[in-house]
Amino acid sequence: MQNGVRLLLPSKTAEFLKYGKFSTLMASLVKHKAEATLPTVYGKFRIHVFEDGRKKEHTALVKGKLSRGKPALARIHSQCLTGDTLGSTKCDCGLQLRAALGMIGKQGGVLVYLQQEGRGIGLANKIKAYALQDKGMDTVEANEKLGFRDDARDYSIGAAILRHLGVKKIRLLTNNPRKIGGLQDGDIEVAERVPLIPPAYRQSKGYMKAKRQKLGHLLGE
């Protein structure tokens, strides 16, 4: 770490440059900007704000003391304005966020909240994808119609934040195998996958089906 900035390991830097992922490399230059106590309905947390190499701000909520030896209960959550804040029933994002905060509030751990709206395509493009879904496309088809990958998120940012907090081993609250791989690529050991499947909204049935069948999320039948 140099001047508060956590860098990728040299081997990862070479790998990212080799495959032309310079934006991902820049996103992993994470700097700690601020922290304070945050009382919530889930308990009292420490809130940390980080800035990546593209000047995007990301947040970590920490409950209790994080141990270097014991796996921390962790959730890496990507921003979803419509689900997390506005109560949209098109997705399960808000449900997962609240369930994760409840578990971490009781057991201790960390929730990393990444500014990666719309699986990494941004809010305006996500709403364009919603418009295509209104015409019958599913979430994957809509993203691809707009010229994006089915999932454009970058978990190296979350891994860098965890490392900054001194966390190297986690029990990960997720149903997404890609998230596990992304964190492992960032030198975070995932000791256990903890399923996170709150009851879904009826209106999100098609979305949940696409997540399971096309994105490989482990949601059962």
PDB file of C-alpha atoms in Angstrom:
ATOM      1  CA  MET A   1       0.000   0.000   0.000  1.00  0.00           C
ATOM      2  CA  GLN A   2       1.363   3.419  -0.983  1.00  0.00           C
ATOM      3  CA  ASN A   3      -0.055   6.693   0.395  1.00  0.00           C
ATOM      4  CA  GLY A   4      -3.262   4.950   1.401  1.00  0.00           C
ATOM      5  CA  VAL A   5      -3.703   3.284  -2.005  1.00  0.00           C
ATOM      6  CA  ARG A   6      -3.949  -0.491  -2.190  1.00  0.00           C
ATOM      7  CA  LEU A   7      -2.431  -1.875  -5.392  1.00  0.00           C
ATOM      8  CA  LEU A   8      -2.965  -5.207  -7.089  1.00  0.00           C
ATOM      9  CA  LEU A   9      -0.255  -7.795  -6.676  1.00  0.00           C
ATOM     10  CA  PRO A  10       2.341  -7.681  -9.508  1.00  0.00           C
ATOM     11  CA  SER A  11       1.174 -11.031 -10.881  1.00  0.00           C
ATOM     12  CA  LYS A  12      -2.388  -9.723 -11.146  1.00  0.00           C
ATOM     13  CA  THR A  13      -1.201  -6.478 -12.738  1.00  0.00           C
ATOM     14  CA  ALA A  14       0.635  -8.402 -15.451  1.00  0.00           C
ATOM     15  CA  GLU A  15      -2.378 -10.623 -16.034  1.00  0.00           C
ATOM     16  CA  PHE A  16      -4.773  -7.669 -16.346  1.00  0.00           C
ATOM     17  CA  LEU A  17      -2.454  -5.832 -18.756  1.00  0.00           C
ATOM     18  CA  LYS A  18      -1.945  -8.993 -20.805  1.00  0.00           C
ATOM     19  CA  TYR A  19      -5.670  -9.292 -21.436  1.00  0.00           C
ATOM     20  CA  GLY A  20      -6.217  -5.572 -21.972  1.00  0.00           C
ATOM     21  CA  LYS A  21      -8.278  -5.029 -18.833  1.00  0.00           C
ATOM     22  CA  PHE A  22      -6.768  -1.650 -18.017  1.00  0.00           C
ATOM     23  CA  SER A  23     -10.066  -0.261 -16.712  1.00  0.00           C
ATOM     24  CA  THR A  24     -10.270  -3.159 -14.277  1.00  0.00           C
ATOM     25  CA  LEU A  25      -6.723  -2.476 -13.155  1.00  0.00           C
ATOM     26  CA  MET A  26      -7.552   1.186 -12.551  1.00  0.00           C
ATOM     27  CA  ALA A  27     -10.691   0.247 -10.644  1.00  0.00           C
ATOM     28  CA  SER A  28      -8.564  -1.779  -8.252  1.00  0.00           C
ATOM     29  CA  LEU A  29      -6.492   1.209  -7.123  1.00  0.00           C
ATOM     30  CA  VAL A  30      -8.592   1.654  -4.023  1.00  0.00           C
ATOM     31  CA  LYS A  31      -8.116   4.524  -1.573  1.00  0.00           C
ATOM     32  CA  HIS A  32      -9.767   4.836   1.841  1.00  0.00           C
ATOM     33  CA  LYS A  33     -11.489   8.242   2.104  1.00  0.00           C
ATOM     34  CA  ALA A  34     -13.565   8.366   5.301  1.00  0.00           C
ATOM     35  CA  GLU A  35     -15.152   6.380   8.115  1.00  0.00           C
ATOM     36  CA  ALA A  36     -17.633   6.906  10.946  1.00  0.00           C
ATOM     37  CA  THR A  37     -20.129   5.126  13.179  1.00  0.00           C
ATOM     38  CA  LEU A  38     -23.486   4.380  11.536  1.00  0.00           C
ATOM     39  CA  PRO A  39     -26.451   3.282  13.693  1.00  0.00           C
ATOM     40  CA  THR A  40     -29.010   1.326  11.643  1.00  0.00           C
ATOM     41  CA  VAL A  41     -32.106  -0.796  12.183  1.00  0.00           C
ATOM     42  CA  TYR A  42     -29.749  -3.783  11.843  1.00  0.00           C
ATOM     43  CA  GLY A  43     -27.376  -2.587  14.577  1.00  0.00           C
ATOM     44  CA  LYS A  44     -24.432  -0.230  14.910  1.00  0.00           C
ATOM     45  CA  PHE A  45     -21.883  -0.416  12.082  1.00  0.00           C
ATOM     46  CA  ARG A  46     -18.686   1.360  11.070  1.00  0.00           C
ATOM     47  CA  ILE A  47     -19.168   2.836   7.606  1.00  0.00           C
ATOM     48  CA  HIS A  48     -16.099   3.176   5.366  1.00  0.00           C
ATOM     49  CA  VAL A  49     -15.981   5.051   2.052  1.00  0.00           C
ATOM     50  CA  PHE A  50     -13.448   4.099  -0.620  1.00  0.00           C
ATOM     51  CA  GLU A  51     -12.550   5.673  -3.960  1.00  0.00           C
ATOM     52  CA  ASP A  52     -11.311   3.627  -6.907  1.00  0.00           C
ATOM     53  CA  GLY A  53      -9.009   4.658  -9.756  1.00  0.00           C
ATOM     54  CA  ARG A  54     -11.968   6.006 -11.746  1.00  0.00           C
ATOM     55  CA  LYS A  55     -13.082   8.265  -8.850  1.00  0.00           C
ATOM     56  CA  LYS A  56     -16.127   6.118  -8.102  1.00  0.00           C
ATOM     57  CA  GLU A  57     -17.057   5.838  -4.435  1.00  0.00           C
ATOM     58  CA  HIS A  58     -17.834   2.500  -2.800  1.00  0.00           C
ATOM     59  CA  THR A  59     -18.930   1.703   0.745  1.00  0.00           C
ATOM     60  CA  ALA A  60     -18.213  -0.952   3.359  1.00  0.00           C
ATOM     61  CA  LEU A  61     -20.322  -1.530   6.470  1.00  0.00           C
ATOM     62  CA  VAL A  62     -18.456  -3.383   9.218  1.00  0.00           C
ATOM     63  CA  LYS A  63     -20.142  -4.945  12.261  1.00  0.00           C
ATOM     64  CA  GLY A  64     -17.883  -6.025  15.104  1.00  0.00           C
ATOM     65  CA  LYS A  65     -14.182  -6.783  14.947  1.00  0.00           C
ATOM     66  CA  LEU A  66     -12.865  -8.436  11.789  1.00  0.00           C
ATOM     67  CA  SER A  67     -10.390 -11.231  12.534  1.00  0.00           C
ATOM     68  CA  ARG A  68      -7.540 -12.069  10.174  1.00  0.00           C
ATOM     69  CA  GLY A  69      -7.702 -15.758  11.085  1.00  0.00           C
ATOM     70  CA  LYS A  70     -11.452 -16.398  11.291  1.00  0.00           C
ATOM     71  CA  PRO A  71     -13.522 -16.200   8.076  1.00  0.00           C
ATOM     72  CA  ALA A  72     -15.700 -13.074   8.119  1.00  0.00           C
ATOM     73  CA  LEU A  73     -19.328 -13.244   7.052  1.00  0.00           C
ATOM     74  CA  ALA A  74     -19.354 -11.033   3.958  1.00  0.00           C
ATOM     75  CA  ARG A  75     -21.700  -9.759   1.287  1.00  0.00           C
ATOM     76  CA  ILE A  76     -20.466  -8.038  -1.887  1.00  0.00           C
ATOM     77  CA  HIS A  77     -23.509  -6.128  -3.121  1.00  0.00           C
ATOM     78  CA  SER A  78     -23.739  -4.116  -6.331  1.00  0.00           C
ATOM     79  CA  GLN A  79     -25.817  -0.945  -6.290  1.00  0.00           C
ATOM     80  CA  CYS A  80     -29.426  -1.253  -7.448  1.00  0.00           C
ATOM     81  CA  LEU A  81     -31.264   2.040  -7.050  1.00  0.00           C
ATOM     82  CA  THR A  82     -34.579   0.607  -8.189  1.00  0.00           C
ATOM     83  CA  GLY A  83     -34.499  -2.444  -5.928  1.00  0.00           C
ATOM     84  CA  ASP A  84     -32.456  -1.276  -2.941  1.00  0.00           C
ATOM     85  CA  THR A  85     -33.980   2.207  -2.588  1.00  0.00           C
ATOM     86  CA  LEU A  86     -37.186   2.494  -4.620  1.00  0.00           C
ATOM     87  CA  GLY A  87     -38.703  -0.880  -3.733  1.00  0.00           C
ATOM     88  CA  SER A  88     -38.869  -2.311  -7.268  1.00  0.00           C
ATOM     89  CA  THR A  89     -40.366  -5.785  -7.528  1.00  0.00           C
ATOM     90  CA  LYS A  90     -38.619  -6.527 -10.852  1.00  0.00           C
ATOM     91  CA  CYS A  91     -35.576  -7.961  -9.033  1.00  0.00           C
ATOM     92  CA  ASP A  92     -34.507  -9.476  -5.713  1.00  0.00           C
ATOM     93  CA  CYS A  93     -31.667  -7.002  -5.042  1.00  0.00           C
ATOM     94  CA  GLY A  94     -33.344  -5.081  -2.234  1.00  0.00           C
ATOM     95  CA  LEU A  95     -34.519  -8.303  -0.616  1.00  0.00           C
ATOM     96  CA  GLN A  96     -30.995  -9.700  -0.683  1.00  0.00           C
ATOM     97  CA  LEU A  97     -29.507  -6.472   0.681  1.00  0.00           C
ATOM     98  CA  ARG A  98     -31.859  -6.375   3.653  1.00  0.00           C
ATOM     99  CA  ALA A  99     -31.445 -10.091   4.363  1.00  0.00           C
ATOM    100  CA  ALA A 100     -27.646  -9.758   4.273  1.00  0.00           C
ATOM    101  CA  LEU A 101     -27.654  -6.722   6.573  1.00  0.00           C
ATOM    102  CA  GLY A 102     -29.867  -8.603   8.998  1.00  0.00           C
ATOM    103  CA  MET A 103     -27.509 -11.585   9.112  1.00  0.00           C
ATOM    104  CA  ILE A 104     -24.367  -9.456   9.404  1.00  0.00           C
ATOM    105  CA  GLY A 105     -26.051  -7.291  12.030  1.00  0.00           C
ATOM    106  CA  LYS A 106     -26.608 -10.380  14.187  1.00  0.00           C
ATOM    107  CA  GLN A 107     -23.399 -12.323  13.488  1.00  0.00           C
ATOM    108  CA  GLY A 108     -20.898  -9.586  12.666  1.00  0.00           C
ATOM    109  CA  GLY A 109     -19.038  -9.213   9.397  1.00  0.00           C
ATOM    110  CA  VAL A 110     -18.841  -6.848   6.446  1.00  0.00           C
ATOM    111  CA  LEU A 111     -21.066  -5.682   3.604  1.00  0.00           C
ATOM    112  CA  VAL A 112     -19.291  -4.078   0.650  1.00  0.00           C
ATOM    113  CA  TYR A 113     -21.599  -1.895  -1.459  1.00  0.00           C
ATOM    114  CA  LEU A 114     -20.199  -1.349  -4.949  1.00  0.00           C
ATOM    115  CA  GLN A 115     -21.233   1.425  -7.340  1.00  0.00           C
ATOM    116  CA  GLN A 116     -21.950  -0.988 -10.210  1.00  0.00           C
ATOM    117  CA  GLU A 117     -25.541  -0.197 -11.132  1.00  0.00           C
ATOM    118  CA  GLY A 118     -27.320  -2.517 -13.545  1.00  0.00           C
ATOM    119  CA  ARG A 119     -24.721  -5.309 -13.295  1.00  0.00           C
ATOM    120  CA  GLY A 120     -22.111  -2.762 -14.308  1.00  0.00           C
ATOM    121  CA  ILE A 121     -23.827  -0.970 -17.232  1.00  0.00           C
ATOM    122  CA  GLY A 122     -25.083   2.110 -15.358  1.00  0.00           C
ATOM    123  CA  LEU A 123     -28.532   3.398 -14.450  1.00  0.00           C
ATOM    124  CA  ALA A 124     -29.575   4.872 -17.812  1.00  0.00           C
ATOM    125  CA  ASN A 125     -28.640   1.701 -19.678  1.00  0.00           C
ATOM    126  CA  LYS A 126     -30.397  -0.411 -17.052  1.00  0.00           C
ATOM    127  CA  ILE A 127     -33.614   1.526 -17.607  1.00  0.00           C
ATOM    128  CA  LYS A 128     -33.183   1.056 -21.368  1.00  0.00           C
ATOM    129  CA  ALA A 129     -32.889  -2.669 -20.644  1.00  0.00           C
ATOM    130  CA  TYR A 130     -36.089  -2.452 -18.590  1.00  0.00           C
ATOM    131  CA  ALA A 131     -37.840  -0.956 -21.618  1.00  0.00           C
ATOM    132  CA  LEU A 132     -36.742  -3.949 -23.694  1.00  0.00           C
ATOM    133  CA  GLN A 133     -37.956  -6.277 -20.955  1.00  0.00           C
ATOM    134  CA  ASP A 134     -41.344  -4.544 -21.188  1.00  0.00           C
ATOM    135  CA  LYS A 135     -41.402  -5.816 -24.788  1.00  0.00           C
ATOM    136  CA  GLY A 136     -40.732  -9.420 -23.786  1.00  0.00           C
ATOM    137  CA  MET A 137     -36.964  -9.813 -23.467  1.00  0.00           C
ATOM    138  CA  ASP A 138     -35.398 -11.224 -20.335  1.00  0.00           C
ATOM    139  CA  THR A 139     -32.654  -9.441 -18.398  1.00  0.00           C
ATOM    140  CA  VAL A 140     -29.819 -11.168 -20.258  1.00  0.00           C
ATOM    141  CA  GLU A 141     -31.320 -10.688 -23.726  1.00  0.00           C
ATOM    142  CA  ALA A 142     -31.936  -6.999 -22.998  1.00  0.00           C
ATOM    143  CA  ASN A 143     -28.347  -6.338 -21.918  1.00  0.00           C
ATOM    144  CA  GLU A 144     -26.976  -8.133 -24.967  1.00  0.00           C
ATOM    145  CA  LYS A 145     -29.359  -6.265 -27.289  1.00  0.00           C
ATOM    146  CA  LEU A 146     -27.842  -3.025 -25.970  1.00  0.00           C
ATOM    147  CA  GLY A 147     -24.349  -4.311 -26.738  1.00  0.00           C
ATOM    148  CA  PHE A 148     -23.299  -5.277 -23.214  1.00  0.00           C
ATOM    149  CA  ARG A 149     -22.170  -8.523 -21.621  1.00  0.00           C
ATOM    150  CA  ASP A 150     -24.737 -10.363 -19.530  1.00  0.00           C
ATOM    151  CA  ASP A 151     -22.797  -9.267 -16.426  1.00  0.00           C
ATOM    152  CA  ALA A 152     -20.209  -6.457 -16.606  1.00  0.00           C
ATOM    153  CA  ARG A 153     -19.374  -6.233 -12.906  1.00  0.00           C
ATOM    154  CA  ASP A 154     -15.801  -6.133 -11.594  1.00  0.00           C
ATOM    155  CA  TYR A 155     -15.269  -7.899  -8.272  1.00  0.00           C
ATOM    156  CA  SER A 156     -11.600  -6.933  -8.004  1.00  0.00           C
ATOM    157  CA  ILE A 157     -12.833  -3.676  -6.435  1.00  0.00           C
ATOM    158  CA  GLY A 158     -14.606  -5.587  -3.692  1.00  0.00           C
ATOM    159  CA  ALA A 159     -11.549  -7.770  -3.152  1.00  0.00           C
ATOM    160  CA  ALA A 160      -9.319  -4.697  -2.805  1.00  0.00           C
ATOM    161  CA  ILE A 161     -11.688  -3.207  -0.216  1.00  0.00           C
ATOM    162  CA  LEU A 162     -11.717  -6.437   1.785  1.00  0.00           C
ATOM    163  CA  ARG A 163      -7.926  -6.555   1.746  1.00  0.00           C
ATOM    164  CA  HIS A 164      -7.770  -2.939   2.933  1.00  0.00           C
ATOM    165  CA  LEU A 165      -9.991  -3.920   5.876  1.00  0.00           C
ATOM    166  CA  GLY A 166      -7.612  -6.770   6.703  1.00  0.00           C
ATOM    167  CA  VAL A 167      -9.984  -9.487   5.495  1.00  0.00           C
ATOM    168  CA  LYS A 168      -8.415 -12.356   3.564  1.00  0.00           C
ATOM    169  CA  LYS A 169     -10.858 -15.189   4.270  1.00  0.00           C
ATOM    170  CA  ILE A 170     -14.659 -14.974   4.091  1.00  0.00           C
ATOM    171  CA  ARG A 171     -17.942 -16.810   4.338  1.00  0.00           C
ATOM    172  CA  LEU A 172     -19.595 -15.290   1.291  1.00  0.00           C
ATOM    173  CA  LEU A 173     -23.307 -14.517   1.180  1.00  0.00           C
ATOM    174  CA  THR A 174     -24.047 -15.207  -2.483  1.00  0.00           C
ATOM    175  CA  ASN A 175     -25.793 -17.414  -5.017  1.00  0.00           C
ATOM    176  CA  ASN A 176     -23.461 -16.298  -7.820  1.00  0.00           C
ATOM    177  CA  PRO A 177     -20.480 -18.560  -8.700  1.00  0.00           C
ATOM    178  CA  ARG A 178     -18.897 -15.760 -10.790  1.00  0.00           C
ATOM    179  CA  LYS A 179     -18.647 -13.619  -7.664  1.00  0.00           C
ATOM    180  CA  ILE A 180     -16.726 -16.378  -5.902  1.00  0.00           C
ATOM    181  CA  GLY A 181     -14.281 -16.627  -8.802  1.00  0.00           C
ATOM    182  CA  GLY A 182     -13.876 -12.857  -9.036  1.00  0.00           C
ATOM    183  CA  LEU A 183     -12.986 -12.541  -5.362  1.00  0.00           C
ATOM    184  CA  GLN A 184     -10.619 -15.498  -5.510  1.00  0.00           C
ATOM    185  CA  ASP A 185      -8.858 -13.818  -8.436  1.00  0.00           C
ATOM    186  CA  GLY A 186      -8.403 -10.859  -6.082  1.00  0.00           C
ATOM    187  CA  ASP A 187      -6.637 -13.057  -3.505  1.00  0.00           C
ATOM    188  CA  ILE A 188      -9.623 -13.461  -1.193  1.00  0.00           C
ATOM    189  CA  GLU A 189     -10.184 -16.978   0.119  1.00  0.00           C
ATOM    190  CA  VAL A 190     -13.844 -18.006   0.043  1.00  0.00           C
ATOM    191  CA  ALA A 191     -14.000 -20.569   2.829  1.00  0.00           C
ATOM    192  CA  GLU A 192     -17.745 -21.097   2.486  1.00  0.00           C
ATOM    193  CA  ARG A 193     -20.641 -20.036   0.285  1.00  0.00           C
ATOM    194  CA  VAL A 194     -23.655 -19.037   2.365  1.00  0.00           C
ATOM    195  CA  PRO A 195     -26.872 -19.129   0.269  1.00  0.00           C
ATOM    196  CA  LEU A 196     -28.943 -15.946   0.242  1.00  0.00           C
ATOM    197  CA  ILE A 197     -32.406 -16.730  -1.113  1.00  0.00           C
ATOM    198  CA  PRO A 198     -35.127 -14.565   0.456  1.00  0.00           C
ATOM    199  CA  PRO A 199     -38.687 -15.105  -0.836  1.00  0.00           C
ATOM    200  CA  ALA A 200     -38.894 -13.422  -4.247  1.00  0.00           C
ATOM    201  CA  TYR A 201     -41.594 -11.116  -5.584  1.00  0.00           C
ATOM    202  CA  ARG A 202     -44.136 -12.634  -7.969  1.00  0.00           C
ATOM    203  CA  GLN A 203     -43.281  -9.940 -10.538  1.00  0.00           C
ATOM    204  CA  SER A 204     -39.614 -11.035 -10.592  1.00  0.00           C
ATOM    205  CA  LYS A 205     -40.334 -14.620 -11.676  1.00  0.00           C
ATOM    206  CA  GLY A 206     -38.868 -14.143 -15.174  1.00  0.00           C
ATOM    207  CA  TYR A 207     -35.826 -12.327 -13.809  1.00  0.00           C
ATOM    208  CA  MET A 208     -35.133 -15.110 -11.318  1.00  0.00           C
ATOM    209  CA  LYS A 209     -35.494 -17.714 -14.070  1.00  0.00           C
ATOM    210  CA  ALA A 210     -32.920 -15.900 -16.235  1.00  0.00           C
ATOM    211  CA  LYS A 211     -30.518 -15.599 -13.293  1.00  0.00           C
ATOM    212  CA  ARG A 212     -30.772 -19.321 -12.665  1.00  0.00           C
ATOM    213  CA  GLN A 213     -30.746 -20.618 -16.247  1.00  0.00           C
ATOM    214  CA  LYS A 214     -28.552 -18.063 -18.056  1.00  0.00           C
ATOM    215  CA  LEU A 215     -26.335 -16.517 -15.376  1.00  0.00           C
ATOM    216  CA  GLY A 216     -25.767 -19.721 -13.421  1.00  0.00           C
ATOM    217  CA  HIS A 217     -27.022 -18.460 -10.060  1.00  0.00           C
ATOM    218  CA  LEU A 218     -27.594 -21.231  -7.526  1.00  0.00           C
ATOM    219  CA  LEU A 219     -31.256 -20.655  -6.748  1.00  0.00           C
ATOM    220  CA  GLY A 220     -32.652 -24.180  -6.772  1.00  0.00           C
ATOM    221  CA  GLU A 221     -35.695 -24.994  -8.855  1.00  0.00           C
TER     222      GLU A 221
END
